[in-house]
Amino acid sequence: QAGDNCIRRVAAMIARAARRPFDFCARYGGEEFALVLYAPSGGDPTALPEQIRRDTMALNIPHTHSDAGGILTVSIGSATAQPDTKRSLAGLIQSADEALYRAKQLGRNRAVHVDSAESNTPTGAFKVFAIK
């Protein structure tokens, strides 16, 4: 019951970022979410993941095994790609998932972005976030 409520609260908060046509948020495994944004505005690709991370902490959901003051936190991996690249959505999600793994390796409760040089895709029209 408490776990389901926690997932619902976090999902609702993440889903608010997918406001425009063609944006979507989905549960991607037990406690992971994928957020795909189409044609996001330019600017810092780490701004939204960092905002989601802070907003999750602001929910103040108790988590007795958390190193962040006993509250629930998230780790986020993100990647970007232009729609005209040969990169598939599955490949983009894999890049975001690899960034998520890196965020966990670096100590959790953080957002890691795979930039265009690392992912071999230019920053642009699609942003994918893997959130756990």
Coordinates of N, CA and C in Angstrom, one line a residue:
Q1 N 0.8 -1.2 0.0 CA 0.0 0.0 0.0 C 0.9 1.3 0.0
A2 N 1.8 1.4 0.9 CA 2.7 2.6 1.0 C 3.5 2.7 -0.2
G3 N 4.0 1.5 -0.7 CA 4.9 1.5 -1.9 C 4.1 2.0 -3.1
D4 N 2.8 1.5 -3.3 CA 2.0 1.9 -4.4 C 1.7 3.4 -4.4
N5 N 1.4 3.9 -3.2 CA 1.1 5.3 -3.0 C 2.3 6.1 -3.4
C6 N 3.5 5.7 -3.0 CA 4.7 6.4 -3.3 C 4.9 6.4 -4.8
I7 N 4.8 5.3 -5.5 CA 4.9 5.3 -7.0 C 3.9 6.2 -7.6
R8 N 2.7 6.2 -7.1 CA 1.6 7.1 -7.7 C 2.0 8.6 -7.6
R9 N 2.5 8.9 -6.4 CA 2.9 10.3 -6.2 C 4.0 10.8 -7.1
V10 N 5.1 9.9 -7.2 CA 6.2 10.2 -8.0 C 5.8 10.3 -9.5
A11 N 5.0 9.3 -9.9 CA 4.6 9.2 -11.3 C 3.8 10.5 -11.7
A12 N 2.9 10.9 -10.8 CA 2.1 12.2 -11.1 C 3.0 13.4 -11.2
M13 N 4.0 13.5 -10.4 CA 4.9 14.6 -10.4 C 5.8 14.5 -11.7
I14 N 6.3 13.4 -12.1 CA 7.0 13.2 -13.3 C 6.2 13.5 -14.5
A15 N 5.0 13.0 -14.5 CA 4.0 13.1 -15.7 C 3.7 14.6 -16.0
R16 N 3.8 15.5 -15.0 CA 3.6 16.9 -15.2 C 4.6 17.5 -16.2
A17 N 5.7 16.9 -16.4 CA 6.7 17.4 -17.3 C 6.3 17.0 -18.8
A18 N 5.4 16.1 -18.9 CA 5.0 15.6 -20.3 C 3.7 16.3 -20.6
R19 N 3.7 17.6 -20.9 CA 2.5 18.4 -21.0 C 2.1 18.6 -22.5
R20 N 3.0 18.5 -23.4 CA 2.7 18.8 -24.8 C 2.3 17.6 -25.6
P21 N 1.7 17.8 -26.8 CA 1.4 16.7 -27.7 C 2.7 16.0 -28.0
F22 N 2.7 14.7 -28.1 CA 3.8 13.8 -28.4 C 4.7 13.6 -27.2
D23 N 4.6 14.3 -26.1 CA 5.4 13.9 -24.9 C 4.7 12.8 -24.2
F24 N 5.5 11.9 -23.6 CA 4.9 10.9 -22.8 C 5.7 10.4 -21.6
C25 N 5.1 9.9 -20.6 CA 5.7 9.4 -19.4 C 5.1 8.0 -19.2
A26 N 6.0 7.0 -18.9 CA 5.5 5.7 -18.7 C 6.3 5.0 -17.6
R27 N 5.7 4.1 -16.9 CA 6.4 3.3 -16.0 C 7.2 2.3 -16.8
Y28 N 8.4 2.1 -16.5 CA 9.3 1.3 -17.3 C 10.0 0.3 -16.3
G29 N 9.3 -0.7 -15.9 CA 9.8 -1.6 -15.0 C 9.2 -1.3 -13.6
G30 N 9.6 -2.1 -12.6 CA 9.1 -2.0 -11.3 C 9.1 -0.6 -10.7
E31 N 10.2 0.0 -10.6 CA 10.3 1.4 -10.0 C 11.0 2.4 -10.9
E32 N 11.0 2.1 -12.2 CA 11.6 3.0 -13.1 C 10.5 3.7 -14.0
F33 N 10.8 4.9 -14.5 CA 10.0 5.6 -15.4 C 10.8 6.1 -16.6
A34 N 10.1 6.2 -17.7 CA 10.7 6.8 -18.9 C 9.9 8.0 -19.2
L35 N 10.6 9.1 -19.5 CA 10.0 10.3 -19.9 C 10.6 10.7 -21.3
V36 N 9.7 10.8 -22.3 CA 10.2 11.1 -23.7 C 9.5 12.5 -24.0
L37 N 10.4 13.4 -24.4 CA 9.9 14.8 -24.7 C 10.2 15.0 -26.2
Y38 N 9.3 15.4 -26.9 CA 9.5 15.7 -28.4 C 9.6 17.2 -28.5
A39 N 10.6 17.6 -29.3 CA 10.9 19.0 -29.6 C 11.0 19.9 -28.4
P40 N 11.8 19.5 -27.4 CA 12.0 20.4 -26.3 C 12.7 21.7 -26.6
S41 N 12.4 22.7 -25.8 CA 13.1 23.9 -26.0 C 14.6 23.8 -25.8
G42 N 15.4 24.7 -26.3 CA 16.8 24.6 -26.2 C 17.2 24.9 -24.7
G43 N 18.5 25.1 -24.5 CA 18.9 25.4 -23.2 C 19.6 24.2 -22.5
D44 N 19.8 24.3 -21.2 CA 20.5 23.3 -20.5 C 19.7 22.0 -20.4
P45 N 20.3 20.9 -21.0 CA 19.6 19.6 -21.0 C 19.5 19.0 -19.7
T46 N 20.2 19.5 -18.7 CA 20.2 18.9 -17.3 C 19.2 19.6 -16.4
A47 N 18.6 20.7 -16.9 CA 17.7 21.5 -16.1 C 16.4 20.7 -15.6
L48 N 15.7 20.1 -16.6 CA 14.5 19.4 -16.2 C 14.8 18.2 -15.3
P49 N 15.8 17.3 -15.6 CA 16.1 16.2 -14.7 C 16.5 16.7 -13.3
E50 N 17.2 17.8 -13.2 CA 17.6 18.3 -11.9 C 16.3 18.8 -11.2
Q51 N 15.4 19.4 -11.9 CA 14.1 19.9 -11.3 C 13.3 18.7 -10.8
I52 N 13.2 17.6 -11.6 CA 12.5 16.4 -11.2 C 13.1 15.8 -9.9
R53 N 14.5 15.8 -9.9 CA 15.2 15.3 -8.7 C 14.8 16.1 -7.5
R54 N 14.9 17.4 -7.6 CA 14.5 18.3 -6.4 C 13.1 18.2 -6.0
D55 N 12.2 18.1 -7.0 CA 10.7 18.0 -6.8 C 10.4 16.7 -6.1
T56 N 11.2 15.6 -6.4 CA 11.0 14.3 -5.7 C 11.3 14.5 -4.3
M57 N 12.4 15.1 -4.0 CA 12.8 15.3 -2.6 C 11.8 16.1 -1.8
A58 N 11.2 17.1 -2.5 CA 10.3 18.0 -1.9 C 9.0 17.3 -1.6
L59 N 8.7 16.2 -2.2 CA 7.5 15.4 -1.8 C 7.6 14.9 -0.4
N60 N 8.9 14.8 0.1 CA 9.1 14.4 1.5 C 8.5 13.0 1.8
I61 N 8.7 12.1 0.9 CA 8.2 10.7 1.1 C 9.2 10.0 2.0
P62 N 8.8 9.5 3.2 CA 9.7 8.8 4.0 C 10.3 7.5 3.4
H63 N 11.6 7.3 3.6 CA 12.3 6.2 3.1 C 13.4 5.9 4.1
T64 N 13.2 4.9 4.9 CA 14.1 4.6 6.0 C 15.5 4.2 5.6
H65 N 15.6 3.7 4.3 CA 16.9 3.2 3.9 C 17.7 4.2 3.0
S66 N 17.2 5.5 3.0 CA 17.8 6.5 2.2 C 18.9 7.2 2.9
D67 N 20.0 7.5 2.2 CA 21.1 8.3 2.7 C 20.8 9.8 2.7
A68 N 19.7 10.2 2.1 CA 19.4 11.6 2.0 C 18.4 12.0 3.0
G69 N 18.7 11.8 4.3 CA 17.9 12.3 5.4 C 16.6 11.5 5.6
G70 N 16.6 10.3 5.1 CA 15.4 9.4 5.4 C 14.2 9.7 4.4
I71 N 14.5 10.4 3.3 CA 13.4 10.6 2.3 C 13.7 10.0 1.0
L72 N 12.7 9.8 0.2 CA 12.8 9.2 -1.1 C 13.6 10.1 -2.0
T73 N 14.5 9.6 -2.8 CA 15.2 10.4 -3.8 C 15.2 9.6 -5.1
V74 N 15.6 10.2 -6.2 CA 15.6 9.5 -7.5 C 17.0 9.8 -8.1
S75 N 17.4 8.8 -9.0 CA 18.5 9.0 -9.9 C 18.0 9.1 -11.3
I76 N 18.6 10.0 -12.1 CA 18.0 10.2 -13.4 C 19.2 10.2 -14.4
G77 N 18.9 9.4 -15.5 CA 19.8 9.4 -16.7 C 19.1 10.1 -17.8
S78 N 19.7 10.9 -18.6 CA 19.1 11.5 -19.8 C 20.0 11.5 -21.0
A79 N 19.3 11.5 -22.2 CA 20.0 11.6 -23.4 C 19.2 12.4 -24.4
T80 N 19.8 12.9 -25.5 CA 19.1 13.7 -26.5 C 19.5 13.2 -27.9
A81 N 18.6 13.4 -28.8 CA 18.9 13.1 -30.2 C 18.0 13.9 -31.2
Q82 N 18.5 14.2 -32.4 CA 17.7 14.8 -33.4 C 16.9 13.7 -34.1
P83 N 15.7 14.0 -34.6 CA 14.8 13.0 -35.2 C 15.4 12.5 -36.5
D84 N 16.3 13.2 -37.2 CA 16.8 12.8 -38.5 C 18.1 12.0 -38.3
T85 N 18.5 11.6 -37.1 CA 19.6 10.8 -37.0 C 19.2 9.3 -37.2
K86 N 20.2 8.5 -37.3 CA 19.9 7.0 -37.5 C 19.6 6.4 -36.1
R87 N 19.7 7.1 -35.1 CA 19.5 6.6 -33.7 C 18.0 6.3 -33.5
S88 N 17.8 5.0 -33.1 CA 16.4 4.6 -32.8 C 16.0 5.1 -31.4
L89 N 14.7 5.1 -31.2 CA 14.2 5.4 -29.9 C 14.7 4.4 -28.9
A90 N 14.8 3.2 -29.2 CA 15.3 2.1 -28.3 C 16.8 2.5 -28.0
G91 N 17.6 2.9 -29.0 CA 19.0 3.3 -28.7 C 19.1 4.5 -27.8
L92 N 18.2 5.4 -28.0 CA 18.1 6.6 -27.1 C 17.8 6.3 -25.7
I93 N 16.8 5.4 -25.6 CA 16.4 4.9 -24.2 C 17.6 4.2 -23.6
Q94 N 18.3 3.4 -24.4 CA 19.5 2.7 -23.8 C 20.5 3.7 -23.3
S95 N 20.8 4.8 -24.1 CA 21.7 5.8 -23.6 C 21.3 6.4 -22.3
A96 N 20.0 6.7 -22.2 CA 19.5 7.3 -21.0 C 19.6 6.3 -19.8
D97 N 19.4 5.0 -20.1 CA 19.5 4.0 -19.1 C 21.0 3.9 -18.6
E98 N 21.9 4.0 -19.6 CA 23.3 3.9 -19.2 C 23.7 5.1 -18.3
A99 N 23.1 6.3 -18.7 CA 23.4 7.5 -17.8 C 22.8 7.3 -16.4
L100 N 21.6 6.6 -16.4 CA 21.0 6.3 -15.1 C 21.9 5.4 -14.3
Y101 N 22.5 4.4 -14.9 CA 23.4 3.5 -14.2 C 24.6 4.3 -13.7
R102 N 25.1 5.3 -14.5 CA 26.2 6.1 -14.0 C 25.8 6.9 -12.8
A103 N 24.6 7.5 -12.9 CA 24.1 8.3 -11.7 C 24.1 7.5 -10.4
K104 N 23.7 6.2 -10.6 CA 23.7 5.3 -9.4 C 25.1 5.0 -8.9
Q105 N 26.0 4.8 -9.9 CA 27.4 4.5 -9.5 C 28.0 5.7 -8.8
L106 N 27.6 6.9 -9.2 CA 28.2 8.1 -8.6 C 27.6 8.5 -7.2
G107 N 26.7 7.6 -6.7 CA 26.2 7.9 -5.4 C 24.7 8.1 -5.3
R108 N 23.9 8.0 -6.4 CA 22.5 8.1 -6.4 C 22.1 9.6 -6.1
N109 N 20.8 9.8 -6.1 CA 20.2 11.1 -5.9 C 20.9 12.2 -6.7
R110 N 21.0 11.9 -8.0 CA 21.6 12.8 -8.9 C 21.1 12.6 -10.4
A111 N 21.4 13.5 -11.2 CA 21.0 13.4 -12.6 C 22.3 13.4 -13.5
V112 N 22.4 12.5 -14.4 CA 23.5 12.4 -15.3 C 23.0 12.5 -16.7
H113 N 23.6 13.4 -17.5 CA 23.1 13.6 -18.9 C 24.2 13.0 -19.9
V114 N 23.9 12.3 -20.9 CA 24.8 11.8 -21.9 C 24.8 12.9 -23.0
D115 N 25.8 13.6 -23.1 CA 25.8 14.7 -24.1 C 26.0 14.2 -25.5
S116 N 25.9 15.0 -26.5 CA 25.9 14.6 -27.9 C 27.2 14.0 -28.3
A117 N 28.3 14.4 -27.7 CA 29.6 13.9 -28.0 C 29.8 12.4 -27.5
E118 N 29.2 12.2 -26.3 CA 29.3 10.8 -25.8 C 28.3 9.9 -26.5
S119 N 27.1 10.3 -26.8 CA 26.1 9.4 -27.3 C 26.1 9.4 -28.9
N120 N 27.0 10.2 -29.5 CA 27.1 10.3 -30.9 C 25.8 10.8 -31.6
T121 N 25.0 11.6 -30.8 CA 23.8 12.2 -31.3 C 23.8 13.6 -30.9
P122 N 23.4 14.5 -31.8 CA 23.4 15.9 -31.4 C 22.2 16.3 -30.5
T123 N 22.4 17.3 -29.7 CA 21.3 17.7 -28.8 C 20.2 18.3 -29.7
G124 N 19.0 18.0 -29.4 CA 17.9 18.4 -30.3 C 16.5 18.0 -30.0
A125 N 15.9 17.4 -30.9 CA 14.5 17.3 -30.9 C 13.9 16.2 -29.9
F126 N 14.6 15.3 -29.5 CA 14.1 14.3 -28.5 C 14.9 14.3 -27.3
K127 N 14.3 14.2 -26.1 CA 15.0 14.1 -24.9 C 14.3 12.9 -24.2
V128 N 15.2 12.0 -23.7 CA 14.7 10.8 -23.0 C 15.3 10.8 -21.6
F129 N 14.5 10.5 -20.6 CA 14.9 10.4 -19.2 C 14.6 9.1 -18.6
A130 N 15.5 8.4 -18.1 CA 15.3 7.2 -17.3 C 15.4 7.5 -15.8
I131 N 14.3 7.3 -15.1 CA 14.2 7.7 -13.7 C 14.0 6.6 -12.8
K132 N 14.8 6.4 -11.8 CA 14.6 5.4 -10.8 C 14.9 6.0 -9.4

